[in-house]
Coordinates of C-alpha atoms in Angstrom, one line a residue:
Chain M
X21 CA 125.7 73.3 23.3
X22 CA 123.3 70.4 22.0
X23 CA 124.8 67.6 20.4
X24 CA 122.7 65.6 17.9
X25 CA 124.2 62.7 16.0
X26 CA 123.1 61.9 12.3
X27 CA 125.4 60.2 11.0
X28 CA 124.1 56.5 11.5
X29 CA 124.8 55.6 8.2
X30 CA 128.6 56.0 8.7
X31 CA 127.7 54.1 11.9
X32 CA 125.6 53.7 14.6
X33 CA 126.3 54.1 18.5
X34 CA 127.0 50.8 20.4
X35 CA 123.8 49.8 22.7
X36 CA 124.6 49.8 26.3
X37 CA 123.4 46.0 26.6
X38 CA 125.5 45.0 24.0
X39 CA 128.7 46.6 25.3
X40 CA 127.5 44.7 28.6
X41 CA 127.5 41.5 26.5
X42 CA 130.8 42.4 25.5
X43 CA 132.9 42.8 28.4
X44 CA 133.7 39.3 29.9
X45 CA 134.9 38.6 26.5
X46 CA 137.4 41.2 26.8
X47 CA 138.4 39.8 30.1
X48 CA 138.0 36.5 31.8
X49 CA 135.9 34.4 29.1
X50 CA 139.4 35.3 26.9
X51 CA 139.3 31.3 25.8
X52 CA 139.9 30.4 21.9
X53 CA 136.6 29.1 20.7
X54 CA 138.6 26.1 18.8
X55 CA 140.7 25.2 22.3
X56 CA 139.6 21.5 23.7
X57 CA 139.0 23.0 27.2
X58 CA 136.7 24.7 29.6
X59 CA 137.9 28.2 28.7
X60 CA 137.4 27.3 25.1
X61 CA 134.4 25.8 25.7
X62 CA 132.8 29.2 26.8
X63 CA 134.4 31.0 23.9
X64 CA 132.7 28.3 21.4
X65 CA 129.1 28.1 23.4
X66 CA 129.0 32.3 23.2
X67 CA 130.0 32.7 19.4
X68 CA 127.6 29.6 18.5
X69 CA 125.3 31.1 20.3
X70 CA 126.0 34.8 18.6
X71 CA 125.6 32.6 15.3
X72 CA 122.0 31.1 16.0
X73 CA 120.7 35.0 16.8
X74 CA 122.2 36.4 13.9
X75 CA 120.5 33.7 12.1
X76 CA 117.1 34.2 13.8
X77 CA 117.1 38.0 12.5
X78 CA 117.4 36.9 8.9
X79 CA 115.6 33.5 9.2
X80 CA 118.3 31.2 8.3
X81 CA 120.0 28.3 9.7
X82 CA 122.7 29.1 12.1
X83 CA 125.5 26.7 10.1
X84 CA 125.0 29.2 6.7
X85 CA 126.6 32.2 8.7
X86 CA 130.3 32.8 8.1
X87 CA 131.2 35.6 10.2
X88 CA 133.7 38.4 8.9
X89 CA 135.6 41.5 10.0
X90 CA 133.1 44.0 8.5
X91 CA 130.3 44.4 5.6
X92 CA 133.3 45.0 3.4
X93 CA 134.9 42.0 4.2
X94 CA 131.4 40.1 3.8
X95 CA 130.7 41.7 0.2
X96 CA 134.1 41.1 -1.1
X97 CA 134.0 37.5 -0.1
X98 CA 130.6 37.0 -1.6
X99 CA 131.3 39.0 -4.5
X100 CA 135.0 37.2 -5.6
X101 CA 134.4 34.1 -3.6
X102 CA 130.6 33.3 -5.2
X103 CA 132.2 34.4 -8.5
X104 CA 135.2 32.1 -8.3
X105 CA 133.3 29.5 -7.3
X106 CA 130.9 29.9 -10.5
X107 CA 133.5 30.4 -13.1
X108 CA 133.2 27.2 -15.3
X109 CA 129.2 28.0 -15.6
X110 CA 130.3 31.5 -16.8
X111 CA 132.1 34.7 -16.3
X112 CA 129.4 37.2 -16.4
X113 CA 128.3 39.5 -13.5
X114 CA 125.6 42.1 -13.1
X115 CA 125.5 44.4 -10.1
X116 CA 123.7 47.8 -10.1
X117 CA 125.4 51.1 -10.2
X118 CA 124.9 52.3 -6.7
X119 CA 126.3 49.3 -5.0
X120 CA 128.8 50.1 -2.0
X121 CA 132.9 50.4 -3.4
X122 CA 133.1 46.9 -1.2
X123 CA 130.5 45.5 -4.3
X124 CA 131.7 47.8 -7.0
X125 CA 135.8 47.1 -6.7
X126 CA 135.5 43.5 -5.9
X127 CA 133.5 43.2 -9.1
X128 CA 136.2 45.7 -11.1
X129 CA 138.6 43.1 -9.5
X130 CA 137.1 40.4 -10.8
X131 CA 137.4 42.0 -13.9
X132 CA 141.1 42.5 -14.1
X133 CA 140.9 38.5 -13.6
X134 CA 139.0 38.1 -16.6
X135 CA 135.3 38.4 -15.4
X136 CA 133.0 40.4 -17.4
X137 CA 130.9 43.2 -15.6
X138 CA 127.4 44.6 -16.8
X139 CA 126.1 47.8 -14.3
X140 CA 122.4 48.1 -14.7
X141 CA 121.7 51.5 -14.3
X142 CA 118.8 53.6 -11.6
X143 CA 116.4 55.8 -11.7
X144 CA 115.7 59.4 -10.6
X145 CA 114.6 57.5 -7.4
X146 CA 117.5 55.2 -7.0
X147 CA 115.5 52.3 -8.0
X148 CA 116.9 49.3 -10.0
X149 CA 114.4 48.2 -13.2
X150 CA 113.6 45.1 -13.1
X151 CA 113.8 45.2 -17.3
X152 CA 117.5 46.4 -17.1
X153 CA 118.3 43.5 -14.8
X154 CA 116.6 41.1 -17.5
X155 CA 117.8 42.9 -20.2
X156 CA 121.3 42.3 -19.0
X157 CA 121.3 39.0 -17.9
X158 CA 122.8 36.2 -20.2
X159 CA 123.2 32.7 -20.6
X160 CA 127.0 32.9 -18.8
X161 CA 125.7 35.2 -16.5
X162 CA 126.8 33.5 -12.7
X163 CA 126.4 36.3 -10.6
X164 CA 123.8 39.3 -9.9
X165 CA 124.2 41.5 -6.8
X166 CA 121.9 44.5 -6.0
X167 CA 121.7 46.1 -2.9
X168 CA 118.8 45.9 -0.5
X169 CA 118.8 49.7 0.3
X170 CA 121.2 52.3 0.0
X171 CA 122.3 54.0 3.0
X172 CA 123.1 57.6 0.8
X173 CA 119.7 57.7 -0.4
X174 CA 117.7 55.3 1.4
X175 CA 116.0 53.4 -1.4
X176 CA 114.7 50.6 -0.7
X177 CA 115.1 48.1 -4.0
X178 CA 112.7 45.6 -4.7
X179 CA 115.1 42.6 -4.3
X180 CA 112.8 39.3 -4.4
X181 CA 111.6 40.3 -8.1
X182 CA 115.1 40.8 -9.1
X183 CA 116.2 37.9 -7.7
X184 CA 113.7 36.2 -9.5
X185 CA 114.9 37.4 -12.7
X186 CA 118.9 36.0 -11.5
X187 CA 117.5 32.6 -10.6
X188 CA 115.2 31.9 -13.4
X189 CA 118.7 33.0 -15.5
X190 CA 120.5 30.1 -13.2
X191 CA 122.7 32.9 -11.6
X192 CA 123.3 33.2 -8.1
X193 CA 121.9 35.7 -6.5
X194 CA 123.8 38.3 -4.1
X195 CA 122.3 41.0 -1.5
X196 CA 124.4 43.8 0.3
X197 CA 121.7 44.2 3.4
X198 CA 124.5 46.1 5.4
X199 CA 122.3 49.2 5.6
X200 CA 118.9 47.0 6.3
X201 CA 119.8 44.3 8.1
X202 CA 118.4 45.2 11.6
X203 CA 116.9 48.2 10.3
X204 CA 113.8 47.1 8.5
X205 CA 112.9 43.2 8.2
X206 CA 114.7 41.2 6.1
X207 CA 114.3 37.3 5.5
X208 CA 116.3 35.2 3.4
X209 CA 113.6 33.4 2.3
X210 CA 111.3 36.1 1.7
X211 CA 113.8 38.2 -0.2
X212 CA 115.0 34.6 -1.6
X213 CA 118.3 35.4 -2.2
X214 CA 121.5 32.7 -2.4
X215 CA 123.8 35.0 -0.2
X216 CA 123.6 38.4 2.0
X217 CA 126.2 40.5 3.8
X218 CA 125.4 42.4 6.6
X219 CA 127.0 44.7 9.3
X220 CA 127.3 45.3 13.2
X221 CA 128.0 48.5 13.2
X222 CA 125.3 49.2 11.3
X223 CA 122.7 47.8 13.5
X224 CA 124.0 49.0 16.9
X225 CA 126.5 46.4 17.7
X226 CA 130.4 46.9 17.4
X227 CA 132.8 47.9 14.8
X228 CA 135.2 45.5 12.9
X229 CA 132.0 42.4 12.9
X230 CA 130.3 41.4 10.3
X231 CA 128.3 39.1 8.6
X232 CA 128.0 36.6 5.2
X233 CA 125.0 34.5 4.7
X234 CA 125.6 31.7 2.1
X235 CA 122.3 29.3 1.9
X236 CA 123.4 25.9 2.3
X237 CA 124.2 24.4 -0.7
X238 CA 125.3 27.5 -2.8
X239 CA 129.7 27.0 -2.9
X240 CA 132.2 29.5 -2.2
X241 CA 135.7 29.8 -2.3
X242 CA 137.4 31.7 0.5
X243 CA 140.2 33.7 0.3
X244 CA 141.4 33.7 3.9
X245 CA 142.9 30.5 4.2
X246 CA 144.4 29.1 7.7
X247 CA 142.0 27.2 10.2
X248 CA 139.2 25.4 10.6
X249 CA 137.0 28.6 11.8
X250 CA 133.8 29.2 10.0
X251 CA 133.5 26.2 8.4
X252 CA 137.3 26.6 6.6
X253 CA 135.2 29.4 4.7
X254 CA 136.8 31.7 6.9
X255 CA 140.3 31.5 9.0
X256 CA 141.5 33.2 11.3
X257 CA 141.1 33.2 15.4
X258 CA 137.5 34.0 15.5
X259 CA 136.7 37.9 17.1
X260 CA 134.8 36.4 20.1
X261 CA 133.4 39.7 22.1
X262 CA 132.7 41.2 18.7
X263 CA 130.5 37.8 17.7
X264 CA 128.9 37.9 21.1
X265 CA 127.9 42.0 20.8
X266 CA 126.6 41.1 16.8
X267 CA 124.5 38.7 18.4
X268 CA 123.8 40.5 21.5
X269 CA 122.5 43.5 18.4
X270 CA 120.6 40.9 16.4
X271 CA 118.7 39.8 19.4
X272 CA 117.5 43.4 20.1
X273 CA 117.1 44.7 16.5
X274 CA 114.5 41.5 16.4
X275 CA 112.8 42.2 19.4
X276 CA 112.6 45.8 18.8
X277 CA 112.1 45.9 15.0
X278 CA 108.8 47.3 14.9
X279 CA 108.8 50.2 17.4
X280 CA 112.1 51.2 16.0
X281 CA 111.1 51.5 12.5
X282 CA 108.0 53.5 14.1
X283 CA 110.1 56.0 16.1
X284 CA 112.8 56.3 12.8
X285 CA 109.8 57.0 10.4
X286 CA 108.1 59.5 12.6
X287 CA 111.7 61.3 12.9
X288 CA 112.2 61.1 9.4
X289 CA 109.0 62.3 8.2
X290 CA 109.3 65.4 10.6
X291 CA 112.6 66.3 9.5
X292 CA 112.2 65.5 6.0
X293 CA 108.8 67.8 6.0
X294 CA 110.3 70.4 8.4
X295 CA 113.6 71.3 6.0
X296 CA 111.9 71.2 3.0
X297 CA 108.9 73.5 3.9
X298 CA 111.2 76.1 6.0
X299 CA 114.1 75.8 3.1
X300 CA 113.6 77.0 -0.5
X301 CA 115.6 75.1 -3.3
X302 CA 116.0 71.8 -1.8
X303 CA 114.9 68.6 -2.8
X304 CA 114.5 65.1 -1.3
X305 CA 117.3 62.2 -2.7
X306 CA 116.3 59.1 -3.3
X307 CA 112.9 57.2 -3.6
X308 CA 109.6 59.5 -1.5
X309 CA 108.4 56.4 0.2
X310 CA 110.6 53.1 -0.5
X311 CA 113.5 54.8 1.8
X312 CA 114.8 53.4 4.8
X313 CA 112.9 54.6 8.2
X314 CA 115.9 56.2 9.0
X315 CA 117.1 58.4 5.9
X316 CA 116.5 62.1 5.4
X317 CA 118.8 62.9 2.7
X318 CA 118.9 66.1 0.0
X319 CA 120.7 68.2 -2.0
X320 CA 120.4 72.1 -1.4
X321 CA 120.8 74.2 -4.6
X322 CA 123.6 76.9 -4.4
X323 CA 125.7 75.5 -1.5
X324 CA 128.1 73.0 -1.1
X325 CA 127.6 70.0 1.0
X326 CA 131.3 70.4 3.3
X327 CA 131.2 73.8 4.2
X328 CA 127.1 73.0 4.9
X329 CA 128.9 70.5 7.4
X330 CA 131.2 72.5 8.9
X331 CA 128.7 75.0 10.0
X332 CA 126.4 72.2 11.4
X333 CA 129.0 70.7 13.3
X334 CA 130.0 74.4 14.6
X335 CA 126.2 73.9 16.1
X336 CA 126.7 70.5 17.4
X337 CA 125.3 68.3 14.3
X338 CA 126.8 65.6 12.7
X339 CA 125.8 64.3 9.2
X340 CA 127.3 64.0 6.0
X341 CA 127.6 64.8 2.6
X342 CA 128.5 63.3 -1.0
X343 CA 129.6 66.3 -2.7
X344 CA 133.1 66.2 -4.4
X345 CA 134.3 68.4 -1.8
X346 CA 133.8 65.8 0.7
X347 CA 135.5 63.0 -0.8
X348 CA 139.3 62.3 -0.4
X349 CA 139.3 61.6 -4.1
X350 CA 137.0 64.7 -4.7
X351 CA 134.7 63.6 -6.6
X352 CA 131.2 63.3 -6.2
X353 CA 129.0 60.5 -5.1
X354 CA 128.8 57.8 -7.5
X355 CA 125.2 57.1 -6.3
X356 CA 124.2 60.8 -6.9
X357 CA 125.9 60.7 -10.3
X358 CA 124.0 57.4 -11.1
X359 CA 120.5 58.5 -10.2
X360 CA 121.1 61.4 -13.0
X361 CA 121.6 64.3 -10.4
X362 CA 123.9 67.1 -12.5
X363 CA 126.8 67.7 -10.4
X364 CA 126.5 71.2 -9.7
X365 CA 123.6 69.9 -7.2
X366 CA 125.6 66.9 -6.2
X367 CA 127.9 69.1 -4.4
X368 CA 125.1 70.4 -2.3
X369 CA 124.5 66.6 -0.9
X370 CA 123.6 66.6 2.6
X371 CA 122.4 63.4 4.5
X372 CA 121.0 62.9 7.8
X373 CA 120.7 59.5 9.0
X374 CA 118.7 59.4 12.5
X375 CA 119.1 56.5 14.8
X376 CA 117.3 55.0 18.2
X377 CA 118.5 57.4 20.3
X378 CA 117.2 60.7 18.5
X379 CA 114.5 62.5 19.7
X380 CA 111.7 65.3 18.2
X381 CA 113.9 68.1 20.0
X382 CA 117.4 67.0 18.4
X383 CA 115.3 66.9 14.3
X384 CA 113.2 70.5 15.6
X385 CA 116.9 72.3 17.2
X386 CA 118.5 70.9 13.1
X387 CA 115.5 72.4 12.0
X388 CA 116.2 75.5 13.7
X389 CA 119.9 75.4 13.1
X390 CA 119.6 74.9 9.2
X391 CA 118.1 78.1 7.0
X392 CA 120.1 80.3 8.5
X393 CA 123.2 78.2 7.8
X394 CA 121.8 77.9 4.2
X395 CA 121.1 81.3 4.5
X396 CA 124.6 82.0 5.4
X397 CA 126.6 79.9 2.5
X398 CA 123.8 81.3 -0.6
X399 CA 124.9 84.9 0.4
X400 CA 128.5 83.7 -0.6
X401 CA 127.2 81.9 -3.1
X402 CA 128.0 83.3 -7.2
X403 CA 125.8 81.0 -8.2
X404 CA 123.0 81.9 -5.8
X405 CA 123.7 85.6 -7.0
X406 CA 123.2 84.5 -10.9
X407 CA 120.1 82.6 -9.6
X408 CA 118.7 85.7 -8.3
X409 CA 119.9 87.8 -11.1
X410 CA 118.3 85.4 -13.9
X411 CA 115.2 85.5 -12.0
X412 CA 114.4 88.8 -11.6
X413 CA 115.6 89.6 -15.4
X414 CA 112.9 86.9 -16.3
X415 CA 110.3 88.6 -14.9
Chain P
X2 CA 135.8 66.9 6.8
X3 CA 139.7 67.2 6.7
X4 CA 141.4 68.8 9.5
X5 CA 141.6 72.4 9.0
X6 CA 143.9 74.9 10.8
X7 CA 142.4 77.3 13.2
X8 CA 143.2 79.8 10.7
X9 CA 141.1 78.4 8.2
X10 CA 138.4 77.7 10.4
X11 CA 138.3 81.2 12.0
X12 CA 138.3 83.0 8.1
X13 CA 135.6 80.0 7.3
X14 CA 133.1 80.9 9.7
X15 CA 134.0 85.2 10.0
X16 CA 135.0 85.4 6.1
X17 CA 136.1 88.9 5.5
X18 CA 135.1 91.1 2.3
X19 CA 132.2 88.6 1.1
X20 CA 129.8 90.6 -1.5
X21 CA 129.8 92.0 -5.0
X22 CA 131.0 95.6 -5.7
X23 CA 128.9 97.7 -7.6
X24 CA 130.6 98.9 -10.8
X25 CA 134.0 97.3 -10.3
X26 CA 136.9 98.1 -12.2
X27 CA 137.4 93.9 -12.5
X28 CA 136.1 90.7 -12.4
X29 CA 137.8 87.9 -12.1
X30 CA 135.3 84.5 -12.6
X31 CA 137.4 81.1 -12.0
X32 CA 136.3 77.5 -11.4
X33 CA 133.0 75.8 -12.3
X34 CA 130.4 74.2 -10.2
X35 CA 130.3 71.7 -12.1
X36 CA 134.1 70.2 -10.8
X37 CA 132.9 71.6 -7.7
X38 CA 134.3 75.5 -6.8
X39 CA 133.6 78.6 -7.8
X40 CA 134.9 81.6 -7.2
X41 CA 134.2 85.5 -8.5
X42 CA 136.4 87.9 -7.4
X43 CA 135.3 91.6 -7.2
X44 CA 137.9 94.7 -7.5
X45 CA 138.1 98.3 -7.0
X46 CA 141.4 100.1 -8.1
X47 CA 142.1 103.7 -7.3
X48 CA 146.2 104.8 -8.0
X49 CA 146.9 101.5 -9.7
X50 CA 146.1 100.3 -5.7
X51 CA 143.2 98.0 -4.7
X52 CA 141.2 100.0 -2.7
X53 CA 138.3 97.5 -2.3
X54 CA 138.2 93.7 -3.1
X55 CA 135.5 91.6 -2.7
X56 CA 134.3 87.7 -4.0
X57 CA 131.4 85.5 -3.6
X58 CA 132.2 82.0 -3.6
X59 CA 130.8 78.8 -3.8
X60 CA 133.0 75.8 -2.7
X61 CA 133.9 74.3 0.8
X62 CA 135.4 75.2 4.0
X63 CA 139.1 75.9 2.0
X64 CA 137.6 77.9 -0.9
X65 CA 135.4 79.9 1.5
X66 CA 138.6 80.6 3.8
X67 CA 140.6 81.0 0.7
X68 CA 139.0 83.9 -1.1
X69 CA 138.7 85.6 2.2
X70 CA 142.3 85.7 3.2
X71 CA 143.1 86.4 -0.4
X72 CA 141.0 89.6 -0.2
X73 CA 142.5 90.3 2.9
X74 CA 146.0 90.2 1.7
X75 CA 145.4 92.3 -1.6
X76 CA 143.6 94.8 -0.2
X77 CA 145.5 98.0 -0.6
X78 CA 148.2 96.5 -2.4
X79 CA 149.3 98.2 -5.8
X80 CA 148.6 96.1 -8.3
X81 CA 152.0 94.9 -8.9
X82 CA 152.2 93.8 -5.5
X83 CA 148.7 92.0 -4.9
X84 CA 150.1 89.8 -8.3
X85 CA 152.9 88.3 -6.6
X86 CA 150.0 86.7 -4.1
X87 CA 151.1 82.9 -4.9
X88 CA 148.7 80.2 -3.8
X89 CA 151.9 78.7 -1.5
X90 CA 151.5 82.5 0.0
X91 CA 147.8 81.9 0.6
X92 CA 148.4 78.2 2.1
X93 CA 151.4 80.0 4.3
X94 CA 148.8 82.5 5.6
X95 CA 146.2 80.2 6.2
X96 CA 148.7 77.8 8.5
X97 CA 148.8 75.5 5.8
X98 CA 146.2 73.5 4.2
X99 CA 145.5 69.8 3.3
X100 CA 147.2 68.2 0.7
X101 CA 143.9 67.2 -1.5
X102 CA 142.8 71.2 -1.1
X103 CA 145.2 72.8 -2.7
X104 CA 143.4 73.5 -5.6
X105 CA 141.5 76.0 -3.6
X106 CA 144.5 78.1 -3.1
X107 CA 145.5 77.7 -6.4
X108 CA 141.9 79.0 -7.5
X109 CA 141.9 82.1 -5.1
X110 CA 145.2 83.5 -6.8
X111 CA 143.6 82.8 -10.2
X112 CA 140.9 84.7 -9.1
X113 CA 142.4 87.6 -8.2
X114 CA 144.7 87.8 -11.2
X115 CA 141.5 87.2 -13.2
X116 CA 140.4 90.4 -11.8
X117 CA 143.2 92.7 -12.1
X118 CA 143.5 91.2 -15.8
X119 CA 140.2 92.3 -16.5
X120 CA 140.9 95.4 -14.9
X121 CA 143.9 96.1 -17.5
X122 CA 142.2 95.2 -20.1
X123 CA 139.8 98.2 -19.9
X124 CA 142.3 101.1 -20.7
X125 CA 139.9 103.8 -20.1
X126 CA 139.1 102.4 -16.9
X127 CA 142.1 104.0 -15.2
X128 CA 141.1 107.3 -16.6
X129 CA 137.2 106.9 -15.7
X130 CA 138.0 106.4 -12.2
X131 CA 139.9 109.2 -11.6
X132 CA 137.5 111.2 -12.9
X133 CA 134.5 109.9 -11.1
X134 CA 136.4 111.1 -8.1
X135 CA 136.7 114.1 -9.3
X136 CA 133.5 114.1 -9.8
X137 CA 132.7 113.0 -6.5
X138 CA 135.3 116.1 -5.2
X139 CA 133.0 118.7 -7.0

């Protein structure tokens, strides 16, 4: 049976040059990068190194990246540790309402210390208003984070006008680029931010890396404290191979950007066309043309997003899902319930996310593979029956 | 997706008895899109026994496998004994189930009550269907 993988939002594979990167890290170059000899030496030239490519994808300075164990480590630390560091200006924050739970907790946390949290709402689309963000922010406002895209939806948010609105307020301003960094271009200075997490597993480098940019100047206050590592921003024996394969990633996201975003878009649009013109009663999440290259993601009326799963994994596909069903907590995407979609269609959330090594045949076989699935699930569906019922009495 | 048993997953993608009956004796509606199942159970009784059950349902994998091994256990039971169906019964039959979907099993007993309940309520519906087999005798 074919096996297609859509699911690169959860996370994407590991590239075979990173992994290669990798390896003598795991074995012989097993040196601590803060040890005052050779094989400490070659641990400390490979994650400097690591550090100066990570900082050539996002054009900043190599000294302003902290490195973490994950995006959720990186928004958590730029979230309480900006926050923290802001305090006697202010306890206000503003983040939007379809920020990552790594954004949205660390910000109700902050709250349960005494903060004070605005969430400026979205649109149909996904997309942050500028107005709401102005509307919002006050004169003890210290902190705004929005998103650069969301990986459910794949909106892409206009970040450098709301920065903009944070700075002319004198508020630091914070981007989660976990789901763009590496994906689509993204520049520090052209998005003029103050800080900006990002991921490794997100752009084809390992698990349990990431990544917090913090422009020189801005203050934060860690909250892993030990060593000397990162600047004593962040303790803790550095993860050497998992640096090296982040960097190993940034280096061939950069290279690459342009024909990957090409070859994501193409897929995108085909499969994004294909299941909405052979597939009645489903409709496209998130913003028609500011999505990510990569993000084909709907809800189909009548169905329910984890049995919709189940019977594409029985055909070899993975993807995912936000409905309530899917959820440990059963409940249904706070992103979908923020961009006003009634829960009944929610539940019939179903998101592919295509990566690099996707092809036309693996988006025409889902094609193939998906009305009669649908097909399958609305024939057991009551609500598919009262549909049809209320339908025909209409006419 | 949680892990599901093989039982489940066998009655998830083969679900047995899925439909709507045509003039059934009861109908038993539970759940609401809205917190994310929905089930409508279908039945058919002939000698106070359930001689056909069916549901539609909408929901994931453990509803679907749910109200399929809950119309396989009540068909032809007398009514009596399809109401001591218990949703531990229905987990027990499925080889268990996970911990955050037991709502599911709770839902497919509900449903099937809901059904018979409706059934009792009509008194003259025990009447009409004998008679309508009578009728289908002559």
């Amino acid at each position: 049976m074919r096996k297609v993988y859509l699911d690169h939002a959860a996370t994407t594979p590991i590239l075979p040059e990173v992994l290669e990167a990798i390896l003598p890290y795991f074995k012989d170059a097993y040196g601590n990068p803060q040890s005052l000899h050779g094989w400490g030496d070659d641990a400390r030239e490979a994650i400097e190194d690591a550090r100066g490519r990570v900082a050539d994808l996002i054009g900043a300075q190599p000294e302003e990246i902290i490195f973490t164990s994950s995006g959720t480590e990186s928004n958590n630390l730029a979230i309480k540790g900006l926050a923290m560091a802001q305090q006697s200006k202010g306890k206000h924050i503003v983040i939007s309402a379809i920020e990552h739970f790594s954004v949205l907790h660390s910000a109700r946390t902050l709250e349960k210390w005494g903060f004070e949290l605005t969430l400026v709402p979205v649109d149909r689309c996904g997309l942050v208003d500028r107005e709401d963000v102005a509307k919002n922010i006050r004169e003890d406002t210290i902190l705004v984070s929005v998103m650069h895209a969301n990986g459910e939806v794949g909106t892409i948010q206009p970040i450098r006008e709301i920065a903009r609105l944070a700075k002319e307020a004198g508020a630091i301003f914070h981007t989660d680029a976990v789901a763009t960094t590496g994906t689509i271009p993204v520049n520090v200075k052209e998005l003029t931010v103050d800080a900006l997490s990002l991921a490794g597993n997100q752009l084809y480098g390992p698990k349990g890396i990431g990544a917090l940019w913090v422009k020189k100047g801005v203050r934060i206050i860690p909250f892993l404290d030990g060593g000397v590592q990162e600047g004593g921003r962040r303790a803790g024996t550095e993860n050497v191979p998992a640096i090296v394969g982040l960097g190993k990633a940034a280096e061939l996201a950069k290279e690459e950007m342009e024909s990957r975003m090409e070859h994501l878009s193409a897929l995108r649009n085909r499969l994004i066309g294909g299941l909405l013109s052979r597939n009645e009663h489903v409709t496209l999440t998130g913003h028609p043309t500011q999505r990510l290259p990569g993000n084909a993601s709907f809800c189909i009326e009548f169905i329910e997003g984890e049995a919709t799963l189940m019977l594409l994994s029985s055909k070899g596909v993975a993807a995912s899902s936000g409905s309530a069903c899917t959820s440990r907590a059963l409940k249904a995407s706070h992103v979908l319930t923020a961009m006003g979609i009634p829960p009944e269609i929610a539940q019939g959330s179903l998101l592919f996310s295509l990566g690099l090594e996707n092809t036309e045949e693996d988006v025409d076989y889902v094609l193939e593979a998906m009305p009669p699935i649908v097909d399958k699930l609305r024939q057991m569906s009551p609500l598919y029956a009262k549909f049809l019922k209320g339908e025909r009495g209409g006419r | 997706m949680p892990v599901y048993s093989d039982k489940v997953m066998e009655h998830f993608m083969n679900p047995r008895n899925v439909g709507e009956i045509e003039n059934p004796d009861g109908i038993g509606e539970v759940g609401n899109p809205v917190c994310g199942d929905m089930m409508t159970f279908y039945i058919k009784v002939d000698d106070n026994q359930l001689s056909d059950v069916k549901f539609k349902t909408f929901g994931c994998g453990a509803a679907i496998a749910v109200s399929s091994i809950v119309s396989e256990m009540a068909m032809g039971k007398t009514l009596e004994k399809a109401r001591k169906i218990t949703p531990a019964l229905v987990a027990q039959e499925l080889e268990g189930l996970p911990k955050n979907k037991y709502h599911c099993s709770n839902l497919g007993a509900q449903a099937l009550n809901k059904a018979i309940d409706d059934y009792l309520k009509k008194p003259g519906k025990k009447v009409k269907s004998k008679k309508r087999r009578k009728d289908e005798k002559e």
